[in-house]
Short mmCIF file of C-alpha atoms in Angstrom, two decimals:
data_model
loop_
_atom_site.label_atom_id
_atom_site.label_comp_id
_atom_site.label_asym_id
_atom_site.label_seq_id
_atom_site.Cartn_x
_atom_site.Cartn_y
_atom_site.Cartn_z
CA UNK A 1 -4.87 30.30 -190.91
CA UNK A 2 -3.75 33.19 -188.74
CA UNK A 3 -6.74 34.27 -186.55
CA UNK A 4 -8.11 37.52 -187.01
CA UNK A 5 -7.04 40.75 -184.67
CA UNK A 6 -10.44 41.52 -182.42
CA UNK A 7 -11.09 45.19 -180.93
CA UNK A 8 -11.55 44.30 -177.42
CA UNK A 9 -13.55 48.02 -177.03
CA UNK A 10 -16.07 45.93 -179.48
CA UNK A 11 -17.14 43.33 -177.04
CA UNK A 12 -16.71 45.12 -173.31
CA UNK A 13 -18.37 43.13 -170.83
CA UNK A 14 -19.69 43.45 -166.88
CA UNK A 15 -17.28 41.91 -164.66
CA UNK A 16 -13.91 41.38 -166.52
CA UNK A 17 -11.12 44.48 -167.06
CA UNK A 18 -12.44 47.57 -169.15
CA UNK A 19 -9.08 46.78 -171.18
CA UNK A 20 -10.00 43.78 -172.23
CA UNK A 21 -13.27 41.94 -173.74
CA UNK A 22 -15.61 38.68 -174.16
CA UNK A 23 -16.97 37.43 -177.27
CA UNK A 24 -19.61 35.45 -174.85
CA UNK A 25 -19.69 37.03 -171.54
CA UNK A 26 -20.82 35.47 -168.61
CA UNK A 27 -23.51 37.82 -166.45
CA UNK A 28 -20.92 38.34 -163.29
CA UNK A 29 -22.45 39.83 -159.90
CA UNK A 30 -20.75 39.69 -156.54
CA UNK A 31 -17.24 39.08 -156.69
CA UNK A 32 -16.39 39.64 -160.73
CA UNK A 33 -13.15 38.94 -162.25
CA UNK A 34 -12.49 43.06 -162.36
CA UNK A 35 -12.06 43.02 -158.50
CA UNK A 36 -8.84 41.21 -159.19
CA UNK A 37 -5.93 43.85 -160.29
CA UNK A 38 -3.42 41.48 -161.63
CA UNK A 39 -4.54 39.10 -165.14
CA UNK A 40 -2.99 36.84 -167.43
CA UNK A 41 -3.97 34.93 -170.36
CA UNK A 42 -2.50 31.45 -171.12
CA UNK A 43 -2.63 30.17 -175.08
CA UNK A 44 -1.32 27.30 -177.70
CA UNK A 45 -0.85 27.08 -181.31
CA UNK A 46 -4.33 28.50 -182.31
CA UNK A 47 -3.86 32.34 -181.32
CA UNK A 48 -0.92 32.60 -183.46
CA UNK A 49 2.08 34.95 -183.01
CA UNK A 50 1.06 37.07 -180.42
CA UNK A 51 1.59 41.38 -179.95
CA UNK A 52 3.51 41.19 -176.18
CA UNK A 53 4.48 44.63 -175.84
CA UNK A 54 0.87 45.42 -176.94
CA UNK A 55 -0.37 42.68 -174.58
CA UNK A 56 1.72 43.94 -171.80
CA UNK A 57 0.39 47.61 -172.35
CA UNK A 58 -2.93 46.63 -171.99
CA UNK A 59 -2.34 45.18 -168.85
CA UNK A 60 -1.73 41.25 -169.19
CA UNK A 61 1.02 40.47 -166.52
CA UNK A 62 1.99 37.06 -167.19
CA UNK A 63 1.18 34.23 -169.45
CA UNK A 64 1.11 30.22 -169.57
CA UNK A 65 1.84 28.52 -173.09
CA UNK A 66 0.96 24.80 -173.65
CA UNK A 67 4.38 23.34 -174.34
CA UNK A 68 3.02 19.62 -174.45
CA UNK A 69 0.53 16.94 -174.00
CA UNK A 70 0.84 13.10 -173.20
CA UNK A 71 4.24 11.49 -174.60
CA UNK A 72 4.62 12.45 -178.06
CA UNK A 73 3.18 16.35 -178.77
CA UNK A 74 4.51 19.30 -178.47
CA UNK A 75 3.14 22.77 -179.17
CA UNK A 76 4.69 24.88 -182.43
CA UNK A 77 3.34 27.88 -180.01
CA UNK A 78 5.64 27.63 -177.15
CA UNK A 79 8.80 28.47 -179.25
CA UNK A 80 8.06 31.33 -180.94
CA UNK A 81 5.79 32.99 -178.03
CA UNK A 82 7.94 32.37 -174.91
CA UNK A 83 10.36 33.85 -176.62
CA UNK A 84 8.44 36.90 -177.82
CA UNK A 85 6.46 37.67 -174.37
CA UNK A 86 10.15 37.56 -172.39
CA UNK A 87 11.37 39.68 -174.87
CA UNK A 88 8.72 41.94 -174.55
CA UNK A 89 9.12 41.53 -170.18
CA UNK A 90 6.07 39.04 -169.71
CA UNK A 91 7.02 36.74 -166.93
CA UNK A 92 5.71 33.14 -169.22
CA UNK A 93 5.67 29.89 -168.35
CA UNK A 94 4.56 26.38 -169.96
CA UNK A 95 2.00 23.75 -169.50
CA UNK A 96 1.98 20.09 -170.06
CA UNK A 97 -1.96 18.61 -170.91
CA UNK A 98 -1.86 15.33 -169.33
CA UNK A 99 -3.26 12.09 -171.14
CA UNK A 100 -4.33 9.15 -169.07
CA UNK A 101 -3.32 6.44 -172.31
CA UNK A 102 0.84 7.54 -171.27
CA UNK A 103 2.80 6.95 -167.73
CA UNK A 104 3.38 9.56 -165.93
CA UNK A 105 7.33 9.01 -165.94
CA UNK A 106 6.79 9.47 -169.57
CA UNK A 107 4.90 12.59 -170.07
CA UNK A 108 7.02 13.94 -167.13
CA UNK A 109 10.40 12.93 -169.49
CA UNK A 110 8.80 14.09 -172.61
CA UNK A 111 7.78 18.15 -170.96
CA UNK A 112 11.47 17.88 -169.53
CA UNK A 113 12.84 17.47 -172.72
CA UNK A 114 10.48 20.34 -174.80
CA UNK A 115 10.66 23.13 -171.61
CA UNK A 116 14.43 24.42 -170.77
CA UNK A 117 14.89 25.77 -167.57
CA UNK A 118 15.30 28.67 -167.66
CA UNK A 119 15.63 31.67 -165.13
CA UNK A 120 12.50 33.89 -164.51
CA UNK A 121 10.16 31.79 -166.12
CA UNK A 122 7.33 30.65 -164.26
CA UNK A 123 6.88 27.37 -162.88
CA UNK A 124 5.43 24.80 -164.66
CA UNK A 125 2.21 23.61 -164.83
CA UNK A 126 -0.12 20.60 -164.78
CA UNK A 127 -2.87 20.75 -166.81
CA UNK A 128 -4.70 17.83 -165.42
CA UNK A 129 -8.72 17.41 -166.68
CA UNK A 130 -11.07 15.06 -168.17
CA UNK A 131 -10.61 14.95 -171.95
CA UNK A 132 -14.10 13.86 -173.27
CA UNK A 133 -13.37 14.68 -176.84
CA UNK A 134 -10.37 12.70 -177.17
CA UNK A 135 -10.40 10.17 -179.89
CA UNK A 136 -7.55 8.15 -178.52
CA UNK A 137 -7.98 7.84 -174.94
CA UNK A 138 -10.93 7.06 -173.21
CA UNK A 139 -9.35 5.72 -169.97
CA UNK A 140 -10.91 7.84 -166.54
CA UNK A 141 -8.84 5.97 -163.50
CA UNK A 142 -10.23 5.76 -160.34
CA UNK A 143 -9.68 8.97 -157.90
CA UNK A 144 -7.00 7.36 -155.79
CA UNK A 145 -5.02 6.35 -158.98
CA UNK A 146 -5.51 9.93 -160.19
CA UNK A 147 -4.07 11.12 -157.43
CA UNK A 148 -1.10 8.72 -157.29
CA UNK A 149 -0.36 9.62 -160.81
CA UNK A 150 -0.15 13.38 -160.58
CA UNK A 151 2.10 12.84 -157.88
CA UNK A 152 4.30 10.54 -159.59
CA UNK A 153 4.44 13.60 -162.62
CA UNK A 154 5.13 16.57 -160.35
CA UNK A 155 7.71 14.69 -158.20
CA UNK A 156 9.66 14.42 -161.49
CA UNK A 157 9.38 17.51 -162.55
CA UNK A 158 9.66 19.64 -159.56
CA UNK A 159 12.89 17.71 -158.69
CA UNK A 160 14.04 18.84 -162.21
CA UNK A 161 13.17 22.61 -162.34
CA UNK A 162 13.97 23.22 -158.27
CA UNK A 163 10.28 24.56 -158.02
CA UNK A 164 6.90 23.22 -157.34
CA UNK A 165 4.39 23.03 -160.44
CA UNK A 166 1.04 24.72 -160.33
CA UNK A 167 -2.33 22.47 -161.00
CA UNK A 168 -4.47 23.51 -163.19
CA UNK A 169 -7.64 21.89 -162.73
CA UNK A 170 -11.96 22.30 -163.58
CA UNK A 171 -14.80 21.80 -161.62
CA UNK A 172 -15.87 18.38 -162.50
CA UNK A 173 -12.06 16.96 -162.11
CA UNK A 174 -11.45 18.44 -158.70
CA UNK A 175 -14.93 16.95 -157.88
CA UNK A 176 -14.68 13.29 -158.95
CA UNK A 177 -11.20 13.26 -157.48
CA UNK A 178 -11.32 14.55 -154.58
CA UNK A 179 -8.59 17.06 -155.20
CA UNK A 180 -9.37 19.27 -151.94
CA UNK A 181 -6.96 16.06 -150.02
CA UNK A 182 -4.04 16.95 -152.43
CA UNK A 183 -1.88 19.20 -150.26
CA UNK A 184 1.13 21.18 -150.76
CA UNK A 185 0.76 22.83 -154.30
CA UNK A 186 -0.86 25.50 -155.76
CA UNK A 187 -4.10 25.40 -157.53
CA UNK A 188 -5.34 27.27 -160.93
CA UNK A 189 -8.75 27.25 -160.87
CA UNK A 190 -11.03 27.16 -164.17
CA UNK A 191 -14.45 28.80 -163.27
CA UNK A 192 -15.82 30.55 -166.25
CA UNK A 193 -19.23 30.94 -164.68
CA UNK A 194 -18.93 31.99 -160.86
CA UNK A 195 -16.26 32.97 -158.20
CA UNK A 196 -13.88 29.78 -157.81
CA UNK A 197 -15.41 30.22 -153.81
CA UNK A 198 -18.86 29.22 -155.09
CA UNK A 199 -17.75 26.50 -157.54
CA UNK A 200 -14.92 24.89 -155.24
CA UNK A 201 -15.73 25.38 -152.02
CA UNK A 202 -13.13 25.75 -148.91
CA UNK A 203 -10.41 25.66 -152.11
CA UNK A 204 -7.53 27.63 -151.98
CA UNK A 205 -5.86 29.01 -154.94
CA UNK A 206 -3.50 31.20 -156.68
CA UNK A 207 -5.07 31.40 -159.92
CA UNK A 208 -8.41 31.72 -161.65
CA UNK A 209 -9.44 31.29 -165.12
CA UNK A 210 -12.50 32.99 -165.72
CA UNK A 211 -13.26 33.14 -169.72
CA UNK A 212 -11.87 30.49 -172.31
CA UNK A 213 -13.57 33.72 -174.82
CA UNK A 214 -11.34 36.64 -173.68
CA UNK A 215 -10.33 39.33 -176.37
CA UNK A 216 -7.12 40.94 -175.45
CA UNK A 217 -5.28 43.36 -177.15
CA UNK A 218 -2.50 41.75 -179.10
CA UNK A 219 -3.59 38.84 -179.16
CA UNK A 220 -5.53 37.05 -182.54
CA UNK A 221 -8.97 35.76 -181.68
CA UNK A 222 -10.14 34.69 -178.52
CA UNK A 223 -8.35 33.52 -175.72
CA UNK A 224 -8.00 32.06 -172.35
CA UNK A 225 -8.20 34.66 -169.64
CA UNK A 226 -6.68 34.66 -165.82
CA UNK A 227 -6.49 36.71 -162.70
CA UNK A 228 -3.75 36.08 -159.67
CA UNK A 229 -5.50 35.78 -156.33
CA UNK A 230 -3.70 38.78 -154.59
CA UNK A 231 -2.30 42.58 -155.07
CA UNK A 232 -0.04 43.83 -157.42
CA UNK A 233 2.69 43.85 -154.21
CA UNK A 234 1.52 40.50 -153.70
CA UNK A 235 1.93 39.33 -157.82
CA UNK A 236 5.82 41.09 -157.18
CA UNK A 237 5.94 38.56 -154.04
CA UNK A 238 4.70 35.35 -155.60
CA UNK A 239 7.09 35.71 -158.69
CA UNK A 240 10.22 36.63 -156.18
CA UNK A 241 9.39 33.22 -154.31
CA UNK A 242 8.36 31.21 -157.59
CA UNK A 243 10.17 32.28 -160.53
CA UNK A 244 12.60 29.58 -161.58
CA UNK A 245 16.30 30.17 -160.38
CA UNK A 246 17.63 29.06 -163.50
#
């Protein structure tokens, strides 16, 4: 079932965009997510078909999709929204979930073959976390393994798309990992209840996710919200260095 259409003027919120709302706000102080100019959402299956041009006019200047996860899934999403949000001039990119039961040649191969490359898109990302719901998987390797493993992934995939991914990462798995030794790629953040500077200390990053209970116009229900670490000049700079070539 389609999600229903939420008026984000019903649930404005301290700390995040006037444009935009939370259906369970965290109490920002300090440095909010509305000190940031430039936001994003990123989404799957369960938002629907989303409203870009109506996104886009209320001020969401880029967008992730999941595309996959593990070996075997793909996202209905991807198709029809990638499509919609560059019709509708979104600069979109997609995401592969990673599952620890699958190699990482394989999930590499299996994103590879679901995510075209295509000019202007954004690079792609690894969505890399601890899944404690799954019914499936239960495996956690050790930190060093982790490590060896994501590199074995983005090697592949970098090589195929001519750009470096982006990490996605949260708290927890950037602590029991040690991710502040990986080096040389850019981090997105999840810190829904602080500044990524109080919940990853000394970490630098390009992107923070903020609220996984955003309300954005044109989009059905709730979704996942983002800012870019950096100016609107800076935003035009980051996507002339990182947009795919094509």
């Amino acid at each position: 079932m389609r999600p229903a259409m939420l008026a984000a003027s019903n649930y404005r919120a301290d700390g995040i965009p006037a444009r935009f709302g939370d259906t369970d706000p965290h109490g920002w102080e300090g440095l909010t997510p509305a000190s940031l100019p430039v936001h994003g959402i990123d989404a799957a299956r369960y938002q629907g078909e989303i409203d870009w041009h109506r996104a886009r006019g209320a001020g969401v200047s880029f967008a992730w999709l999941k595309a996959t996860e593990g070996g075997d899934h793909s996202d209905p999403g991807f198709r029809v929204n990638a499509a919609l949000a560059r019709g509708a001039g979104v600069p979109v990119g997609a995401y592969h979930f990673y599952y620890f039961c699958r190699s990482p040649e394989e999930q590499a191969r299996w994103y590879i073959r679901n995510v075209p490359r295509r000019a202007g898109d954004l690079p792609p990302v690894l969505d890399i976390e601890w899944n404690h719901t799954s019914p499936s998987c239960r495996r956690r390797p050790a930190a060093r393994e982790v490590r060896a493993e994501m590199r074995r992934f983005l090697a592949i995939v970098n090589e195929h798309y001519g750009t470096r991914p982006v990490i996605y990462t949260t708290v927890d798995f950037w602590r029991d990992n040690g991710l502040e030794q990986f080096q040389g790629y850019e981090f997105w953040l999840r810190s829904v209840a602080g500044h990524p500077m109080e919940r990853y200390p000394g970490a630098q990053w390009s992107f923070w996710q903020y609220s996984g209970t955003g309300v954005v116009p044109g989009v059905p229900g709730t979704v996942d919200m983002n800012a870019f670490a950096g100016s609107p000049g800076a935003w035009e700079g980051w996507l002339a260095r990182r947009a795919q070539r094509g």
